């Protein structure tokens, strides 16, 4: 069963089972008709139920995803794209769509980085790609690099950094054998993406926001204030829309802010890693309280400024009450290991 109407019926079977808790033919079929409407062939619905049951019993029990702000990725993408000029020309031919993947996979550092990110994850969200709207050719080649060859089952949605906001750029990258991503939108160019994600194994559906919030400045410029306001407004409006529709919401990314609980944990570490709350932290605390959102794994540092340096937990998986009991987070060292303060490695 793949794509189109067949996958729609599988999704309906999964939802019907979630509501009923049984695979019995009669009640399940009736519930499916209430979801997709009458007029569907019985044999097609039976096949969909069989496929949904197969995925439920044999599919992966856990859907894994990762979020990372990794400036080094774009450096390696640029290096790989600029390498092997002859191969790049060949890659423009329709018959050579896998060539970009070969170029990428020939670059050991880039291959290690992206392979580590994918790993056993089905969904990867990146922030701070630094690939600008004025670089459409680089963006096209980047997408080719991560959706062909070894990663031929993967797809990507990238929102480039707009002019005047060169540090931005956000990317959703996902395995089509494990997840269906639909309704993709850019809410703030280079800063906020929105899509609906459906886990193919069991039909779990949620609205996903991938966010790269503007960094805090001691004396923010008018442009930085505009970027911050636009990003927060987009998050709040998308949250209100999800609540109104009864949709589960997940917010991932670098929010440039910590929760009160995280800051308390940092200060309690005894190594000077904590800091005082700022306006960004206050916004996050207010947002999570008003919308009943929680940061999974919030007390673990997601950034360390060199050995013994300041720590912070500004990278998040925020989930709502409908999802919280079903998720857990592990904070890792990044695609290339733990950052120890080497300039330029981000």
Coordinates of C-alpha atoms in Angstrom, one line a residue:
X1 CA 0.0 0.0 0.0
X2 CA 1.6 3.3 -1.0
X3 CA 0.5 6.8 -1.6
X4 CA -2.8 8.5 -2.6
X5 CA -6.1 7.0 -1.8
X6 CA -4.6 3.7 -0.5
X7 CA -2.6 5.6 2.1
X8 CA -5.6 7.7 3.0
X9 CA -7.5 4.6 3.8
X10 CA -4.6 3.2 5.9
X11 CA -4.6 6.4 7.9
X12 CA -8.4 6.1 8.4
X13 CA -8.0 2.5 9.6
X14 CA -5.3 3.6 12.1
X15 CA -7.5 6.5 13.4
X16 CA -10.5 4.2 13.7
X17 CA -8.5 1.6 15.7
X18 CA -7.2 4.4 17.9
X19 CA -10.8 5.4 18.7
X20 CA -12.2 1.8 19.1
X21 CA -9.2 -0.2 20.3
X22 CA -10.2 -3.3 18.3
X23 CA -9.6 -4.5 14.8
X24 CA -13.1 -6.1 14.4
X25 CA -14.3 -5.7 10.9
X26 CA -17.8 -4.3 11.3
X27 CA -17.3 -1.5 13.8
X28 CA -13.9 -0.6 12.3
X29 CA -15.3 -0.4 8.8
X30 CA -18.2 1.8 10.0
X31 CA -15.8 4.1 11.8
X32 CA -13.6 4.3 8.7
X33 CA -16.6 5.3 6.6
X34 CA -17.3 8.1 9.1
X35 CA -13.8 9.3 8.5
X36 CA -13.4 9.1 4.7
X37 CA -17.1 9.0 3.7
X38 CA -19.2 6.4 2.0
X39 CA -18.6 5.0 -1.4
X40 CA -15.2 3.4 -0.9
X41 CA -14.9 -0.2 -2.1
X42 CA -15.0 -2.8 0.6
X43 CA -12.0 -4.7 -0.8
X44 CA -9.8 -1.5 -0.7
X45 CA -10.9 -0.9 2.9
X46 CA -10.1 -4.4 3.9
X47 CA -6.6 -4.1 2.3
X48 CA -6.1 -0.9 4.2
X49 CA -7.1 -2.5 7.5
X50 CA -4.7 -5.4 6.9
X51 CA -1.9 -3.0 6.1
X52 CA -2.6 -0.8 9.2
X53 CA -2.7 -4.0 11.4
X54 CA 0.6 -5.1 9.9
X55 CA 2.3 -1.8 10.6
X56 CA 0.9 -1.8 14.1
X57 CA 2.3 -5.2 14.9
X58 CA 5.6 -5.2 13.0
X59 CA 6.5 -1.5 12.6
X60 CA 9.0 0.3 14.8
X61 CA 7.7 0.9 18.3
X62 CA 9.4 4.3 18.6
X63 CA 9.5 7.2 16.1
X64 CA 12.8 9.0 16.5
X65 CA 13.6 12.6 15.5
X66 CA 16.5 15.0 16.1
X67 CA 16.9 18.8 16.2
X68 CA 20.3 20.5 15.8
X69 CA 21.8 23.9 15.3
X70 CA 24.9 23.0 13.4
X71 CA 26.7 25.7 11.5
X72 CA 29.4 23.3 10.3
X73 CA 26.9 21.5 8.1
X74 CA 26.7 24.4 5.7
X75 CA 30.5 24.6 5.4
X76 CA 30.7 21.0 4.5
X77 CA 27.8 21.2 2.1
X78 CA 29.5 24.1 0.3
X79 CA 32.7 22.2 0.1
X80 CA 31.0 19.1 -1.3
X81 CA 29.0 21.1 -3.8
X82 CA 32.1 23.0 -5.0
X83 CA 34.1 19.8 -5.4
X84 CA 34.4 17.6 -8.5
X85 CA 33.4 20.2 -11.1
X86 CA 33.0 17.5 -13.8
X87 CA 30.6 15.5 -11.7
X88 CA 28.6 18.6 -10.9
X89 CA 28.1 19.2 -14.6
X90 CA 27.0 15.6 -15.1
X91 CA 24.6 16.0 -12.2
X92 CA 22.6 18.5 -14.1
X93 CA 21.5 15.7 -16.5
X94 CA 18.2 14.0 -15.7
X95 CA 19.8 10.6 -16.1
X96 CA 22.4 11.4 -13.4
X97 CA 20.3 12.3 -10.4
X98 CA 22.3 10.2 -8.0
X99 CA 25.6 12.0 -8.9
X100 CA 25.2 14.7 -6.2
X101 CA 24.7 11.9 -3.6
X102 CA 28.0 10.3 -4.8
X103 CA 29.8 13.7 -4.4
X104 CA 28.4 14.1 -0.9
X105 CA 29.1 10.6 0.1
X106 CA 32.7 10.9 -1.1
X107 CA 33.3 13.8 1.4
X108 CA 34.1 11.9 4.6
X109 CA 33.3 14.7 7.0
X110 CA 30.0 15.7 5.5
X111 CA 29.0 12.1 5.1
X112 CA 29.7 11.4 8.8
X113 CA 27.8 14.5 9.8
X114 CA 24.7 13.8 7.9
X115 CA 24.7 10.0 8.5
X116 CA 25.0 10.7 12.2
X117 CA 22.1 13.0 12.0
X118 CA 19.9 10.5 10.1
X119 CA 21.2 7.5 12.0
X120 CA 18.1 5.7 13.2
X121 CA 16.0 8.9 13.1
X122 CA 13.1 9.4 10.8
X123 CA 13.0 13.1 11.0
X124 CA 15.8 15.7 11.3
X125 CA 15.2 19.4 11.7
X126 CA 18.2 21.8 11.4
X127 CA 18.5 25.5 12.1
X128 CA 21.1 28.1 11.0
X129 CA 21.9 26.6 7.6
X130 CA 23.3 30.0 6.4
X131 CA 22.1 29.2 2.8
X132 CA 20.6 32.4 1.5
X133 CA 17.6 33.1 -0.8
X134 CA 20.1 34.7 -3.2
X135 CA 21.8 31.3 -3.6
X136 CA 19.1 29.2 -5.3
X137 CA 21.6 27.0 -7.1
X138 CA 23.4 26.1 -3.9
X139 CA 20.1 25.4 -2.2
X140 CA 19.1 23.1 -5.1
X141 CA 22.3 21.2 -5.0
X142 CA 22.1 20.9 -1.2
X143 CA 18.7 19.3 -1.5
X144 CA 20.1 16.9 -4.2
X145 CA 22.9 16.0 -1.9
X146 CA 20.6 14.8 0.9
X147 CA 17.8 13.2 -1.1
X148 CA 19.7 11.1 -3.7
X149 CA 22.0 8.1 -3.7
X150 CA 22.2 6.5 -0.3
X151 CA 19.4 8.9 1.0
X152 CA 17.1 8.3 -2.0
X153 CA 14.1 7.7 0.3
X154 CA 14.6 11.0 2.1
X155 CA 13.0 14.3 1.2
X156 CA 13.7 17.9 2.4
X157 CA 12.0 21.2 2.8
X158 CA 14.4 24.2 3.2
X159 CA 13.6 27.8 3.9
X160 CA 16.7 29.9 3.0
X161 CA 18.0 32.9 4.9
X162 CA 16.4 36.1 3.6
X163 CA 18.5 39.1 2.7
X164 CA 19.7 40.9 5.8
X165 CA 19.3 37.8 7.9
X166 CA 22.3 35.7 6.7
X167 CA 22.6 33.6 9.8
X168 CA 19.1 32.1 9.4
X169 CA 17.9 29.1 7.3
X170 CA 15.9 26.2 8.5
X171 CA 15.6 22.6 7.1
X172 CA 13.1 19.7 7.5
X173 CA 14.6 16.4 6.4
X174 CA 12.6 13.2 6.7
X175 CA 12.5 9.5 5.7
X176 CA 9.5 8.8 3.5
X177 CA 9.4 5.2 4.5
X178 CA 8.7 6.2 8.1
X179 CA 6.8 9.5 7.9
X180 CA 4.4 11.4 5.7
X181 CA 4.9 15.2 5.8
X182 CA 2.1 17.3 4.3
X183 CA 0.8 20.9 4.4
X184 CA 4.3 22.4 4.4
X185 CA 4.5 26.1 4.9
X186 CA 7.0 28.8 5.6
X187 CA 5.7 31.1 8.3
X188 CA 8.8 33.3 8.6
X189 CA 11.4 33.0 5.9
X190 CA 14.6 31.3 7.3
X191 CA 13.1 31.2 10.8
X192 CA 9.8 29.2 11.1
X193 CA 8.5 26.2 9.1
X194 CA 5.2 24.4 9.7
X195 CA 4.0 21.0 8.5
X196 CA 1.8 18.1 9.4
X197 CA 3.7 14.9 10.3
X198 CA 2.1 11.5 10.3
X199 CA 4.0 8.5 11.6
X200 CA 3.3 5.7 9.1
X201 CA 3.8 2.9 11.7
X202 CA 0.7 3.8 13.8
X203 CA -0.9 6.9 12.3
X204 CA 0.2 9.4 15.1
X205 CA -0.3 12.8 13.6
X206 CA 1.1 16.2 14.8
X207 CA 1.7 19.7 13.7
X208 CA 5.4 20.4 13.7
X209 CA 7.1 23.9 13.9
X210 CA 10.8 24.1 13.2
X211 CA 12.1 27.3 14.7
X212 CA 15.3 29.3 14.7
X213 CA 14.7 32.2 17.0
X214 CA 16.8 35.4 16.6
X215 CA 19.7 35.5 19.1
X216 CA 19.5 37.9 22.0
X217 CA 21.5 41.2 21.7
X218 CA 22.4 43.6 24.5
X219 CA 21.1 46.5 22.3
X220 CA 19.0 44.9 19.6
X221 CA 18.6 46.7 16.3
X222 CA 15.3 47.6 14.8
X223 CA 15.7 44.8 12.3
X224 CA 16.5 42.2 15.1
X225 CA 13.4 43.4 17.0
X226 CA 11.3 42.9 13.9
X227 CA 12.7 39.4 13.4
X228 CA 12.0 38.5 17.0
X229 CA 8.5 39.8 16.9
X230 CA 7.7 38.0 13.6
X231 CA 9.1 34.7 14.9
X232 CA 7.1 34.9 18.2
X233 CA 3.9 35.9 16.4
X234 CA 4.2 33.0 14.0
X235 CA 4.7 30.5 16.9
X236 CA 1.8 31.9 18.8
X237 CA -0.6 32.1 15.9
X238 CA 0.4 28.5 14.8
X239 CA -0.2 27.3 18.3
X240 CA -3.6 29.0 18.5
X241 CA -4.5 27.4 15.1
X242 CA -3.5 23.9 16.4
X243 CA -5.5 24.4 19.6
X244 CA -8.5 25.5 17.7
X245 CA -8.3 22.4 15.4
X246 CA -7.6 20.0 18.2
X247 CA -4.2 19.1 16.7
X248 CA -1.2 17.9 18.7
X249 CA 1.6 20.4 18.5
X250 CA 5.4 19.9 18.6
X251 CA 7.8 22.9 18.5
X252 CA 11.4 22.0 17.7
X253 CA 14.5 24.1 17.4
X254 CA 16.8 26.8 18.8
X255 CA 14.5 29.1 20.7
X256 CA 17.4 31.2 22.2
X257 CA 15.6 30.8 25.6
X258 CA 15.6 28.6 28.7
X259 CA 12.8 27.5 31.0
X260 CA 12.9 28.5 34.6
X261 CA 13.4 24.9 35.6
X262 CA 16.4 24.6 33.3
X263 CA 18.0 27.8 34.6
X264 CA 17.6 26.5 38.1
X265 CA 19.3 23.2 37.2
X266 CA 22.2 25.0 35.6
X267 CA 22.8 27.2 38.6
X268 CA 22.5 24.1 40.8
X269 CA 25.4 22.5 38.9
X270 CA 27.9 24.4 40.9
X271 CA 30.1 25.2 37.9
X272 CA 28.8 28.7 37.0
X273 CA 26.8 27.3 34.1
X274 CA 23.6 29.1 34.9
X275 CA 22.6 32.7 34.2
X276 CA 20.0 35.2 35.1
X277 CA 16.7 35.1 33.2
X278 CA 16.3 37.6 30.3
X279 CA 13.4 38.8 28.2
X280 CA 13.7 35.8 25.9
X281 CA 13.4 33.4 28.8
X282 CA 10.4 35.3 30.1
X283 CA 8.6 35.0 26.8
X284 CA 9.3 31.2 26.7
X285 CA 8.0 30.8 30.3
X286 CA 4.8 32.7 29.5
X287 CA 4.3 30.9 26.2
X288 CA 4.6 27.4 27.7
X289 CA 2.4 28.3 30.7
X290 CA -0.4 29.8 28.6
X291 CA -0.5 26.9 26.1
X292 CA 0.3 24.0 28.5
X293 CA 3.5 23.2 26.6
X294 CA 6.5 21.5 28.2
X295 CA 10.2 21.1 27.1
X296 CA 11.2 17.5 27.0
X297 CA 14.6 16.9 28.7
X298 CA 14.7 20.6 29.6
X299 CA 17.2 20.4 32.4
X300 CA 20.1 19.1 30.3
X301 CA 22.5 21.6 28.7
X302 CA 22.3 21.6 24.9
X303 CA 25.2 24.0 24.5
X304 CA 28.5 24.2 26.4
X305 CA 30.8 27.2 25.7
X306 CA 34.1 25.3 25.9
X307 CA 35.4 23.1 28.7
X308 CA 34.2 24.4 32.0
X309 CA 32.3 27.3 30.3
X310 CA 28.8 28.5 30.5
X311 CA 26.0 26.1 29.7
X312 CA 22.5 26.6 28.4
X313 CA 19.5 24.7 27.4
X314 CA 18.1 26.8 24.6
X315 CA 17.4 24.0 22.1
X316 CA 14.0 22.3 22.6
X317 CA 11.4 19.8 21.8
X318 CA 8.3 21.5 23.2
X319 CA 5.2 19.3 23.3
X320 CA 1.7 19.8 24.4
X321 CA -0.3 17.8 27.0
X322 CA -1.6 15.3 24.4
X323 CA 2.0 14.2 23.5
X324 CA 4.0 14.7 26.7
X325 CA 3.5 11.2 28.3
X326 CA 4.5 9.6 25.0
X327 CA 7.9 11.3 24.4
X328 CA 11.3 11.5 25.9
X329 CA 14.5 13.3 24.9
X330 CA 18.2 12.5 24.9
X331 CA 20.7 15.3 24.7
X332 CA 23.7 14.2 22.6
X333 CA 27.0 15.7 21.7
X334 CA 26.1 16.7 18.1
X335 CA 26.9 15.1 14.8
X336 CA 30.7 15.5 15.3
X337 CA 30.9 14.9 19.1
X338 CA 30.9 17.4 21.9
X339 CA 31.9 20.9 21.1
X340 CA 34.8 22.2 23.2
X341 CA 35.1 25.7 22.1
X342 CA 37.1 25.6 18.8
X343 CA 36.3 28.8 16.9
X344 CA 34.2 28.3 13.8
X345 CA 32.9 24.9 14.7
X346 CA 29.5 26.1 16.1

